[in-house]
Coordinates of C-alpha atoms in Angstrom, one line a residue:
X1068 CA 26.4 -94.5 90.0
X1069 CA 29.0 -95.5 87.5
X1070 CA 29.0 -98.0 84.5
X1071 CA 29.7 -101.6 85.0
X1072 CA 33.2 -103.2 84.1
X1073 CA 31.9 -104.7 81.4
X1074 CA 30.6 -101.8 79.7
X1075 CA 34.4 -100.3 79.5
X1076 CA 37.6 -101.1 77.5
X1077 CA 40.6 -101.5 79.4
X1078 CA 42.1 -97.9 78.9
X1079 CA 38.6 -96.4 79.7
X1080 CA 38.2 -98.3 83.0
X1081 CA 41.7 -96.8 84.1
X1082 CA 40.7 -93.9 83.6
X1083 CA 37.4 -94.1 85.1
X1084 CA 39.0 -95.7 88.2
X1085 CA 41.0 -92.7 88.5
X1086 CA 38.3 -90.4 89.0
X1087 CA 36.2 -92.8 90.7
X1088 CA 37.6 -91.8 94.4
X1089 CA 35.5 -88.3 94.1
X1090 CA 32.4 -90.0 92.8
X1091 CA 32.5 -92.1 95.9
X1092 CA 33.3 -89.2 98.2
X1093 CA 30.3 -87.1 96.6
X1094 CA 28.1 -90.7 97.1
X1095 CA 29.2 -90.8 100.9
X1096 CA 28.4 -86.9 101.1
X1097 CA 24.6 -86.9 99.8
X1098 CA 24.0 -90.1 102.0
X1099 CA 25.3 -88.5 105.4
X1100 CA 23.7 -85.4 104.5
X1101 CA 19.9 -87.0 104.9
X1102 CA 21.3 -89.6 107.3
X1103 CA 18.7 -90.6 110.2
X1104 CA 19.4 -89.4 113.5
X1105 CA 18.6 -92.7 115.1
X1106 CA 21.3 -94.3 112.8
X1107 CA 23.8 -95.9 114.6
X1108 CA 27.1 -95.4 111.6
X1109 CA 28.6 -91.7 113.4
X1110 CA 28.4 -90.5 116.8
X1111 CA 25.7 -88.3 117.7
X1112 CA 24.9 -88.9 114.2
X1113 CA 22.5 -85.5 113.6
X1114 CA 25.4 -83.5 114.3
X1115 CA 28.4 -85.5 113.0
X1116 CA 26.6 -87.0 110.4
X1117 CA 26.6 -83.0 108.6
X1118 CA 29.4 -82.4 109.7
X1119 CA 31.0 -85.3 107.7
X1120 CA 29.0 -84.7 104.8
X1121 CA 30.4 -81.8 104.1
X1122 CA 33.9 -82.9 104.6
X1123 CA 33.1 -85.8 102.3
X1124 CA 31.7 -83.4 99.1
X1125 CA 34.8 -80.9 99.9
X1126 CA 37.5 -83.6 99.9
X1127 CA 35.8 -85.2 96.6
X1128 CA 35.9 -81.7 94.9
X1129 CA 38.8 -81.2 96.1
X1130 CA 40.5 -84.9 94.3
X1131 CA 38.6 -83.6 91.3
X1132 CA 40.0 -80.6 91.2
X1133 CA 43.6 -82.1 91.9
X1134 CA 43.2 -84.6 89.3
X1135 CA 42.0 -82.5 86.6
X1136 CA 39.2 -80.7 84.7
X1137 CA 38.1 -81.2 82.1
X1138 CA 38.5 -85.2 82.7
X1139 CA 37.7 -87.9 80.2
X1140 CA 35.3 -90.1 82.6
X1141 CA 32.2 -90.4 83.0
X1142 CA 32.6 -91.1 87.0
X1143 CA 34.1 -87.4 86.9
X1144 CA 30.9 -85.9 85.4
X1145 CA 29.0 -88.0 88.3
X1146 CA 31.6 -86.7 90.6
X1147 CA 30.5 -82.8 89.6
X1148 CA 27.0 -83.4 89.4
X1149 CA 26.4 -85.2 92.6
X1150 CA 28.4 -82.3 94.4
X1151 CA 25.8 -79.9 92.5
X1152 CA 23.4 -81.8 94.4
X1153 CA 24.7 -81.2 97.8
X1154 CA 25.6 -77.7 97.2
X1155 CA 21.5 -77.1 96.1
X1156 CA 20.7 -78.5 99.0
X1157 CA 22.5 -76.4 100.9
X1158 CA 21.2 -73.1 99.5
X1159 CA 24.3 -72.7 97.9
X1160 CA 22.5 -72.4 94.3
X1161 CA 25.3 -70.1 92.3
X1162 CA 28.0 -72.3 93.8
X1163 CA 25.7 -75.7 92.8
X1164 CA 25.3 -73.8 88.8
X1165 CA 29.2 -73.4 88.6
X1166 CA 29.1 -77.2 89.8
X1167 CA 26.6 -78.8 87.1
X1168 CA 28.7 -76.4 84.7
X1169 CA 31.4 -78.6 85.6
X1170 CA 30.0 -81.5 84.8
X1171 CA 28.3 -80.0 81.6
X1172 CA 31.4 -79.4 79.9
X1173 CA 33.0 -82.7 80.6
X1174 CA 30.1 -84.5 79.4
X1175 CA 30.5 -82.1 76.2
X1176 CA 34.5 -82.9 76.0
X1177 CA 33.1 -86.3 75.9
X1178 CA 30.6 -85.8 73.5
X1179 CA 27.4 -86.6 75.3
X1180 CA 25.9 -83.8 73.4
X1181 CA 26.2 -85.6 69.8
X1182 CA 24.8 -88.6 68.6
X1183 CA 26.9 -92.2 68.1
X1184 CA 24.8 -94.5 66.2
X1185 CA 26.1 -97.8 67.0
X1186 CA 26.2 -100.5 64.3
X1187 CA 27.2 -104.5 64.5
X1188 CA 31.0 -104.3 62.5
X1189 CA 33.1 -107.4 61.6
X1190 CA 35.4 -106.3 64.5
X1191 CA 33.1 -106.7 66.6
X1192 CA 30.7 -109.7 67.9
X1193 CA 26.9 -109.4 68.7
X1194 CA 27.7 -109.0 72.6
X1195 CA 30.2 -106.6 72.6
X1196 CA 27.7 -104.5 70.3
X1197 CA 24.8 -104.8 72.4
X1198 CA 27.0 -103.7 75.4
X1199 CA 28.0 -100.8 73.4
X1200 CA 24.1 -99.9 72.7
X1201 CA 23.1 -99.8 76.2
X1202 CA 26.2 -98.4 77.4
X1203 CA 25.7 -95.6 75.2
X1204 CA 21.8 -95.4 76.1
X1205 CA 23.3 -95.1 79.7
X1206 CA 25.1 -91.7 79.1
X1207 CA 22.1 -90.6 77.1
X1208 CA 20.4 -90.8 80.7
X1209 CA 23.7 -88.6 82.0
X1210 CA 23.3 -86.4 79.0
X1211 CA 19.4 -85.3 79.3
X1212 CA 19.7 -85.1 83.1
X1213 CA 22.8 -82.3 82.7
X1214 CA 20.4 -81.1 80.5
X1215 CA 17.6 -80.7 82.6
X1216 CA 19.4 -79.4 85.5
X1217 CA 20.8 -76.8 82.9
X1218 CA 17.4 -75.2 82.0
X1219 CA 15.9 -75.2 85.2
X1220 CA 18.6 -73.7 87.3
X1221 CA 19.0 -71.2 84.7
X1222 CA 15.4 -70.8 85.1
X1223 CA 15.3 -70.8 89.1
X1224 CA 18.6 -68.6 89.8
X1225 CA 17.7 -66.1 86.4
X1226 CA 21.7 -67.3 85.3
X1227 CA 22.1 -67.6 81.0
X1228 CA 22.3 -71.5 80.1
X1229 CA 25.2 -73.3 79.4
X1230 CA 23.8 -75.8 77.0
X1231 CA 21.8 -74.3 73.9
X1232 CA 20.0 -77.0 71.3
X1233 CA 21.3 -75.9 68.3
X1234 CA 24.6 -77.2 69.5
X1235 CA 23.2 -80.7 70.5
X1236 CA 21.8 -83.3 67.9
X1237 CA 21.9 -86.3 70.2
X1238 CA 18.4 -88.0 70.3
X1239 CA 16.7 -88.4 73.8
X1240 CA 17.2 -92.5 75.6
X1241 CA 14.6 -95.2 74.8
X1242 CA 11.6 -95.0 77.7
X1243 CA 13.0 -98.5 79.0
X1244 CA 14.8 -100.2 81.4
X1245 CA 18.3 -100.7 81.1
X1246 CA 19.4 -104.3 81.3
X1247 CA 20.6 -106.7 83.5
X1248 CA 22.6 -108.4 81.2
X1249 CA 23.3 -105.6 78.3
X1250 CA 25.1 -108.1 76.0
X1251 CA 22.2 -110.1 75.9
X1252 CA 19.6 -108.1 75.5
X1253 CA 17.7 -106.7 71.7
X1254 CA 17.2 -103.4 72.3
X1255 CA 13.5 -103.0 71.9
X1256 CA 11.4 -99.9 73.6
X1257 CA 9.1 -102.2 75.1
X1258 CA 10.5 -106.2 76.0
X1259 CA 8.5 -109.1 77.7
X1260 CA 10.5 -108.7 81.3
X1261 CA 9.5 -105.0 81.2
X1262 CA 5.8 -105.7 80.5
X1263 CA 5.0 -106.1 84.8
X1264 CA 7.3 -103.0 85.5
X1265 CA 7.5 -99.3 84.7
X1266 CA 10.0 -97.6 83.1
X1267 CA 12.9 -95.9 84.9
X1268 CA 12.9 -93.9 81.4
X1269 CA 9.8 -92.3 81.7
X1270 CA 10.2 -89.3 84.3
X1271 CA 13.4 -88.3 83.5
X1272 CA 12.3 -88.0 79.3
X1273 CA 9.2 -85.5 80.7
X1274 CA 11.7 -83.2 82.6
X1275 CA 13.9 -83.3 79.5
X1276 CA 11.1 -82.3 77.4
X1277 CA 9.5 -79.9 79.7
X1278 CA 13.7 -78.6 79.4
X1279 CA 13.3 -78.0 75.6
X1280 CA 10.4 -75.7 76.4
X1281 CA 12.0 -73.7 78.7
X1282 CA 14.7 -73.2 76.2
X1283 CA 11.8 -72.5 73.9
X1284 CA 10.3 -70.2 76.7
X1285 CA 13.7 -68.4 77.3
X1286 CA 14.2 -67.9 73.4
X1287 CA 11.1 -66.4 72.7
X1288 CA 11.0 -64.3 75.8
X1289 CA 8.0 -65.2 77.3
X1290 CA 9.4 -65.1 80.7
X1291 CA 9.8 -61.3 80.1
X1292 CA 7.8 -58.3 80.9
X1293 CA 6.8 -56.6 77.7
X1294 CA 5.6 -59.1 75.9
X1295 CA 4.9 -57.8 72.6
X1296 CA 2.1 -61.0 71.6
X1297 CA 1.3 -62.7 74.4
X1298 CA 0.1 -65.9 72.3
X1299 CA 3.1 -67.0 73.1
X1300 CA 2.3 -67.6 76.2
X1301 CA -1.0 -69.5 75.6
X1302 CA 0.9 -72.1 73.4
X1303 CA 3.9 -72.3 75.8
X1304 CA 1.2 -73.1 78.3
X1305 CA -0.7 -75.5 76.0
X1306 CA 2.2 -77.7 74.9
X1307 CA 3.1 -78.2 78.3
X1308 CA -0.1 -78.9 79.3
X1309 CA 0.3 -81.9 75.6
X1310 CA 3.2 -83.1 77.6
X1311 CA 1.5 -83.6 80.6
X1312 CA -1.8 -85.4 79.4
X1313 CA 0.8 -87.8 77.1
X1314 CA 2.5 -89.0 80.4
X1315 CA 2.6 -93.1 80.7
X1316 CA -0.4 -94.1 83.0
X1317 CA 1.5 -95.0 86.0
X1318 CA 2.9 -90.7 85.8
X1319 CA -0.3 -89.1 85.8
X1320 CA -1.4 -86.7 87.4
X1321 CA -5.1 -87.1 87.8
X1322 CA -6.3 -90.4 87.5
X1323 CA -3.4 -92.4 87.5
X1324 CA -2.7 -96.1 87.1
X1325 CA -2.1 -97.0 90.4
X1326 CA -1.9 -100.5 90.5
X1327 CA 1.9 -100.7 90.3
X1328 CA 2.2 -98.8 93.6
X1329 CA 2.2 -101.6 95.9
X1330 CA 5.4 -102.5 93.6
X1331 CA 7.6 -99.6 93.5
X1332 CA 6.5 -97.4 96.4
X1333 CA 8.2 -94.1 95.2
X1334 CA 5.7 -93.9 92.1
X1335 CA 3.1 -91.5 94.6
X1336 CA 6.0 -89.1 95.5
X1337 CA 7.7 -89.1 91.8
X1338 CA 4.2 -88.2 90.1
X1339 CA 3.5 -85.2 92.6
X1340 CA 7.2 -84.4 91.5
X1341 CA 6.4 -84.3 88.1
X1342 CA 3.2 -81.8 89.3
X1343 CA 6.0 -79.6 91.2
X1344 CA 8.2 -79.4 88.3
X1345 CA 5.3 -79.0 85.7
X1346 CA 3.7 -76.0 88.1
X1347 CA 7.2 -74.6 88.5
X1348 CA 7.3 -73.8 84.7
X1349 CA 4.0 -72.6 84.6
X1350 CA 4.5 -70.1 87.2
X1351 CA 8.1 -68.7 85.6
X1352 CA 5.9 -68.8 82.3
X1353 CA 3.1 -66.7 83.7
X1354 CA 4.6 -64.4 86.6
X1355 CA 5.6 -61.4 84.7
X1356 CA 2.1 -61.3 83.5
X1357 CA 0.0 -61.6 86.7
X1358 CA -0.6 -57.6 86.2
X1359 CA -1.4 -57.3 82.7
X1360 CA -3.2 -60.3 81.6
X1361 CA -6.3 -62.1 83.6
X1362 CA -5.1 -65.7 81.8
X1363 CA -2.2 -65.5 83.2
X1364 CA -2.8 -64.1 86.5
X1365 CA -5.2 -67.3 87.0
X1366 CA -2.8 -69.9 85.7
X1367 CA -0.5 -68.8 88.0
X1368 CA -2.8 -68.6 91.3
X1369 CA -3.9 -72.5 89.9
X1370 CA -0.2 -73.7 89.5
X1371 CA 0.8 -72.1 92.9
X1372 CA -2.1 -73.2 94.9
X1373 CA -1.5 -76.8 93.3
X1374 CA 2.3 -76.4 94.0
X1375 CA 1.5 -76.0 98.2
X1376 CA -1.1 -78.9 98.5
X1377 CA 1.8 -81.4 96.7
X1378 CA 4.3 -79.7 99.2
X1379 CA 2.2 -80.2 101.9
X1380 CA 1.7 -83.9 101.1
X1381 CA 5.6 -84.5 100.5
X1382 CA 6.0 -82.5 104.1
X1383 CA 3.5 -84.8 105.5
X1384 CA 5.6 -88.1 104.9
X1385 CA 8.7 -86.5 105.1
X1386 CA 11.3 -87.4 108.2
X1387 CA 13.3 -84.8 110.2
X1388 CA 16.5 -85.7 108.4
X1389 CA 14.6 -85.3 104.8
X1390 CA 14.1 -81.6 105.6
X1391 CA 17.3 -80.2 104.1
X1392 CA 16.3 -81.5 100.5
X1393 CA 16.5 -78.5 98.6
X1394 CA 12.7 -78.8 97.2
X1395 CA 10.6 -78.8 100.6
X1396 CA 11.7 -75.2 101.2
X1397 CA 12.3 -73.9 97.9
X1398 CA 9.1 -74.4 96.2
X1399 CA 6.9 -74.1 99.2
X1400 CA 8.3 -70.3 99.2
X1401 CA 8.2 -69.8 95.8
X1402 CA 4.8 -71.0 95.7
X1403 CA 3.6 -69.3 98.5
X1404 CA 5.1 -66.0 97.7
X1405 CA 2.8 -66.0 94.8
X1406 CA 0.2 -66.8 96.1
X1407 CA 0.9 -63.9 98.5
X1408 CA 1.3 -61.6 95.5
X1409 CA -1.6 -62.1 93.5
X1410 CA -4.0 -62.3 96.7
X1411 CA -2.9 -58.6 97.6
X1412 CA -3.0 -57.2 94.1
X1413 CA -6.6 -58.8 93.3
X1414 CA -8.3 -59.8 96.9
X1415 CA -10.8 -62.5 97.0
X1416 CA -14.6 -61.1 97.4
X1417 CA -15.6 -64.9 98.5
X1418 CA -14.9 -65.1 102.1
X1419 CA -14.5 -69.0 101.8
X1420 CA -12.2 -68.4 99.2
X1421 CA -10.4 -66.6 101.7
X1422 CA -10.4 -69.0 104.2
X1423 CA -9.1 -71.4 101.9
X1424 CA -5.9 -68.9 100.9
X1425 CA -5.3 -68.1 104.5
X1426 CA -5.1 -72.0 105.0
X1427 CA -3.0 -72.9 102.7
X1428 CA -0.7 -69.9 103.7
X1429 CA -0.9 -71.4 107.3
X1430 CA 0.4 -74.5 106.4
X1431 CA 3.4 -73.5 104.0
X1432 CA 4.5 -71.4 107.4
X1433 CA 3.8 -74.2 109.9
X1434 CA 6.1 -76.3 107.8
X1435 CA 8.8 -73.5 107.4
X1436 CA 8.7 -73.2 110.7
X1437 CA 9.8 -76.9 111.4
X1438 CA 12.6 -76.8 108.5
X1439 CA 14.1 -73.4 109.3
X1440 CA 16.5 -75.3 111.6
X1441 CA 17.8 -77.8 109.3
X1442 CA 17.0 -75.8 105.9
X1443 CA 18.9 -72.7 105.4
X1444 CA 16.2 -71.9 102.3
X1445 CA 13.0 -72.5 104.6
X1446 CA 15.1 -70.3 107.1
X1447 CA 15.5 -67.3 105.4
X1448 CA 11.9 -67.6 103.1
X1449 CA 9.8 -68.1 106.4
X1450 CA 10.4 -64.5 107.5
X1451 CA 9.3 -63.3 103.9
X1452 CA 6.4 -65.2 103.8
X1453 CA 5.3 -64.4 107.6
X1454 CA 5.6 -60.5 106.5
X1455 CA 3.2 -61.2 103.3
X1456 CA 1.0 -62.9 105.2
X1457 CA 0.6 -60.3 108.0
X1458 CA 0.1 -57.7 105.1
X1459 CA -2.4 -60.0 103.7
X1460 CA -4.4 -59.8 107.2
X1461 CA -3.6 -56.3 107.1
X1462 CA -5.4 -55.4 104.4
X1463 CA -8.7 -54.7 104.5
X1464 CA -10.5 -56.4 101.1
X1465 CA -8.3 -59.5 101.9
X1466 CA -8.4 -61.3 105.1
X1467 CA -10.3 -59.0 107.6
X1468 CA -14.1 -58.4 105.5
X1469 CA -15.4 -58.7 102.0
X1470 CA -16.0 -55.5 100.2
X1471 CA -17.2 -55.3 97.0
X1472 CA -14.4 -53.6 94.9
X1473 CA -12.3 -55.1 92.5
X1474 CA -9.6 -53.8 93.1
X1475 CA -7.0 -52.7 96.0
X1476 CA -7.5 -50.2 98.7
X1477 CA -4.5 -48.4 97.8
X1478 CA -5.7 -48.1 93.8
X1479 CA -4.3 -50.3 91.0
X1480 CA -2.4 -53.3 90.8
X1481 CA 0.4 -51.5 89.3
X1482 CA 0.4 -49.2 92.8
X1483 CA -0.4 -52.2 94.6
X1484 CA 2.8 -53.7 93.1
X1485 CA 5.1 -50.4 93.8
X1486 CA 4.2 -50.7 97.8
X1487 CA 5.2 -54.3 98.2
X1488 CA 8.2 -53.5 96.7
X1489 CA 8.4 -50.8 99.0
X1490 CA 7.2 -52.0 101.8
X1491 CA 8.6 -55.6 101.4
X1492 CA 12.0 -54.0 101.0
X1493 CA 11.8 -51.7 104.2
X1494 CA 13.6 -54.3 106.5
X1495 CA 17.1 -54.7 106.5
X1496 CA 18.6 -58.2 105.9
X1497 CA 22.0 -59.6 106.1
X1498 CA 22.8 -60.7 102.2
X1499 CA 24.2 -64.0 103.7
X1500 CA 20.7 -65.3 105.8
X1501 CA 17.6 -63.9 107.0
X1502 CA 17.3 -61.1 109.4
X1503 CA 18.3 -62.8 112.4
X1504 CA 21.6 -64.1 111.7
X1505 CA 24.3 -64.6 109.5
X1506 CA 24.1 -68.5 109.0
X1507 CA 21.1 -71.2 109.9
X1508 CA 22.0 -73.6 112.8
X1509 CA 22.4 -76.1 109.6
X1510 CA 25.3 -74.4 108.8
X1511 CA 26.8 -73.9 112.7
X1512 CA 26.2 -77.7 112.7
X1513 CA 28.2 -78.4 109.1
X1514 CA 30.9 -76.3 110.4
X1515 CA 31.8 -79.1 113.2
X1516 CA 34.2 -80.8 111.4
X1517 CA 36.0 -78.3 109.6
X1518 CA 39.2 -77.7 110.7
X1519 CA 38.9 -74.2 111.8
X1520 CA 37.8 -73.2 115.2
X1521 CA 34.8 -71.4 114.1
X1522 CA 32.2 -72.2 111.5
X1523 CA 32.5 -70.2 108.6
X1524 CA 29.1 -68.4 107.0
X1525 CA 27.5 -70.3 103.9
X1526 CA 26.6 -68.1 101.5
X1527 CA 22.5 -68.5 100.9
X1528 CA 21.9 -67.5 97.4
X1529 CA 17.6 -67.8 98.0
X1530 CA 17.6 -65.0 100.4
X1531 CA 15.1 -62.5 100.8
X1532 CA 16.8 -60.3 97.8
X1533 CA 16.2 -63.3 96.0
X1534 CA 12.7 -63.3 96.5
X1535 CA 12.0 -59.9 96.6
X1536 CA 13.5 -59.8 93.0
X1537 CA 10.8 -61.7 91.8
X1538 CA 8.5 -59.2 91.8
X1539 CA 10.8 -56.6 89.8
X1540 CA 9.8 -59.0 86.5
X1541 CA 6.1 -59.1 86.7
X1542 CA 5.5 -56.4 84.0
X1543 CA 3.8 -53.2 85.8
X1544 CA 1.8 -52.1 82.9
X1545 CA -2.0 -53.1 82.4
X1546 CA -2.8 -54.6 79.3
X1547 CA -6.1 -56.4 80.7
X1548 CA -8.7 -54.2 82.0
X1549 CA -10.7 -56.6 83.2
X1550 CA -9.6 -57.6 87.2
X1551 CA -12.7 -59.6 87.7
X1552 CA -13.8 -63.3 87.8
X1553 CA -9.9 -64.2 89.2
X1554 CA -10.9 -66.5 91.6
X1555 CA -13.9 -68.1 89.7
X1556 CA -13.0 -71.3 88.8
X1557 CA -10.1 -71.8 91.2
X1558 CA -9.4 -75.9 92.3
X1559 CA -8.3 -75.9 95.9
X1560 CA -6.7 -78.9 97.1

């Protein structure tokens, strides 16, 4: 996680062995927290093991903390984000923001935000300034994943954005591999050793870009209800979609390059991450138009439907002990919430079509179901989703016959849109879990090895207020008369 000797001068690599102690703690933290239960490192290991974790990521913020922020290392800014990490993944999302906050400002006191152009100097000979190239390259890689983590948690928890481009002019990494041997290697975007592999690069420069856009989508207000021209929108939707088609074969998403697989077994998993994250933007893009615009409310329905059949695949391969990673839960609600949403407002008249929905909606709750013990997110959506999905049956144009209106039983989409607030809203929930309980056996078990007698509640900030809060920014007013043809055209999985 932190640079090589090599890469440093003397008085940085005191100072980055200073803060190194937290980076390590926040290392040992995110390992024990998806440890396997049949590992033999801790005691009753599935209880210890999250216990211990943590103990770790407190005690490494903790060291941070005591030695100083804003700190002048780069392990420091590790330090911060890895504990954003852990905190995400424990549902803790406004603690994990104030976390990558941390980290964001350190990197800026360093200036990861602005550009050093590094040139060879008479001080210096040809290794040293290679070093410096790639060493600089390296916290390019730091820079554009703060970045990311930036736009889309200020996307995902609705929080302002601590990083705004106009203050940054440092240009994105080369898509390459970084070096073995930095002092020896040309710095070329393409070299012969890389020509069998794929580049570590790639991924990570398609987030950052789809990042830009959601700065782009944030400053033009297209996330908004009352969009005054809604071509916005369309060319938001297109350039994403430009970004998408432009990914390196071995990324994308239909009819990928495969034959590297066998290689570097994560390449599957990562591309159906980039379809998450992709589908994720798409659906903040076109949510608070599901009501007044047919383009939208179809893009979204795609993007969601799309977002449950990766989920379900990533579910499918997923271990127990994998459960708690913050995007099994997370995006399988959001996702499936809606899907919920736009099924009620505009029903299906295909009753294969609504087989299909109710499927899909089967699955997101089966696997809720299984992570509600070990995911505090999955614990608290489940009970939203399970109430949607019993009003779905409920209703009559949905899930019970086909009729041949267009619209709902109860009138417009707009009234439609009014009762599920209401009616969503009617059962009372405590602000720090679902209705059930104050805190998810995942948090009972974290408590173990605090050292208070009794576990203390962990806030979950993607409780049901969260989720019923998404539906006070799709815009109630109807633009688009025409309700029809929705589900024409619709790829399920």
């Amino acid at each position: 996680m932190t640079e090589p000797v090599k890469y440093l001068k003397p008085t940085q690599l005191s100072t980055e062995l200073r803060y190194f102690p937290s980076l390590l703690f926040q290392v040992i933290a995110l390992s024990l927290q998806f440890l396997p239960p049949d590992w033999d490192v801790l005691p009753k290991a599935s209880l210890r093991g999250l216990a211990t974790s943590r103990t770790y990521s407190d005690l490494g913020d903790e060291l941070l903390h005591f030695l100083g922020r804003p700190g002048f290392a780069i392990a420091a800014i590790q330090a911060d984000f890895l504990r954003s990490s852990w905190l995400k993944n424990c549902g803790r999302g406004v603690e994990s923001w104030h976390a990558v906050g941390n980290s964001i400002r350190q990197a800026q006191e360093l200036g990861l935000h602005r550009q050093r152009d590094i040139y060879q100097s008479n001080e210096t000979n040809v290794e040293e300034t290679l070093s410096m190239f790639w060493y600089e390259q390296h916290k390019k890689r730091i820079w554009i994943n703060l970045f990311v983590w930036d736009s889309f948690m200020a996307m995902i928890l609705g929080r302002p954005r601590m990083v705004h481009m106009d203050d940054c002019d440092v240009e994105p990494p080369m898509d390459c591999n970084i070096p073995g041997d930095p002092s020896k290697a040309v710095p070329m975007t393409v070299r012969p050793e890389d020509s069998q592999s794929v580049s570590t690069a790639s991924a990570p420069l398609f987030r950052y870009a789809m990042a830009c856009k959601a700065h782009e989508m944030r400053a033009l207000r297209a996330d908004r209800p009352r969009l005054k021209d809604y071509s916005i929108v369309r060319t938001l939707h297109e350039e994403i979609m430009s970004l998408v088609e432009a990914l390196p074969a071995f990324l994308r998403i239909k009819n990928p390059d495969t034959t590297r697989d066998a290689d570097f077994p994560y390449l599957p998993q990562l591309r159906q991450e980039v379809q998450v994250m992709t589908n994720l933007f798409l659906m903040t893009l076109h949510r608070p138009h599901i009501i007044s615009n047919l383009e939208s409310r179809r893009a979204a329905l795609q993007a969601a439907l799309e977002t449950l059949d990766c989920q379900q695949s990533f579910f499918a391969h997923a271990k127990q002990h994998q459960y708690q990673l913050f995007g099994f839960a997370f995006y399988t609600v959001d996702a499936s919430f809606l899907v919920s949403i736009i099924t009620i407002l505009f029903p299906p008249q295909n009753n294969e079509t609504t087989q299909r929905i109710s499927h899909s909606l089967q699955q997101a709750i089966e696997s809720l179901t299984l992570m509600q013990t070990s995911n505090v997110i999955a614990a608290s959506g489940l009970d939203i989703i399970q109430r949607c999905y019993q009003k779905l049956k409920s209703t009559p144009e949905s899930f019970s016959s086909i009729s041949d209106t267009r619209t709902p039983s109860y009138g417009t989409p707009v009234d439609g849109l009014h009762n599920l607030i209401k009616d969503l809203g009617q059962q009372d929930f405590n602000q720090l879990g679902g209705p059930q309980s104050n805190f998810s056996q995942s948090n009972i078990i974290s408590g173990l090895a605090s050292s208070t007698p009794f576990p203390q509640p962990t806030p979950d900030n993607f409780n049901q207020t969260y989720w019923l809060d998404q539906l006070n920014v799709i815009d109630p007013l109807i633009y688009d008369q025409d309700f029809g043809n929705l589900w024409e055209n619709i790829n399920f999985g």
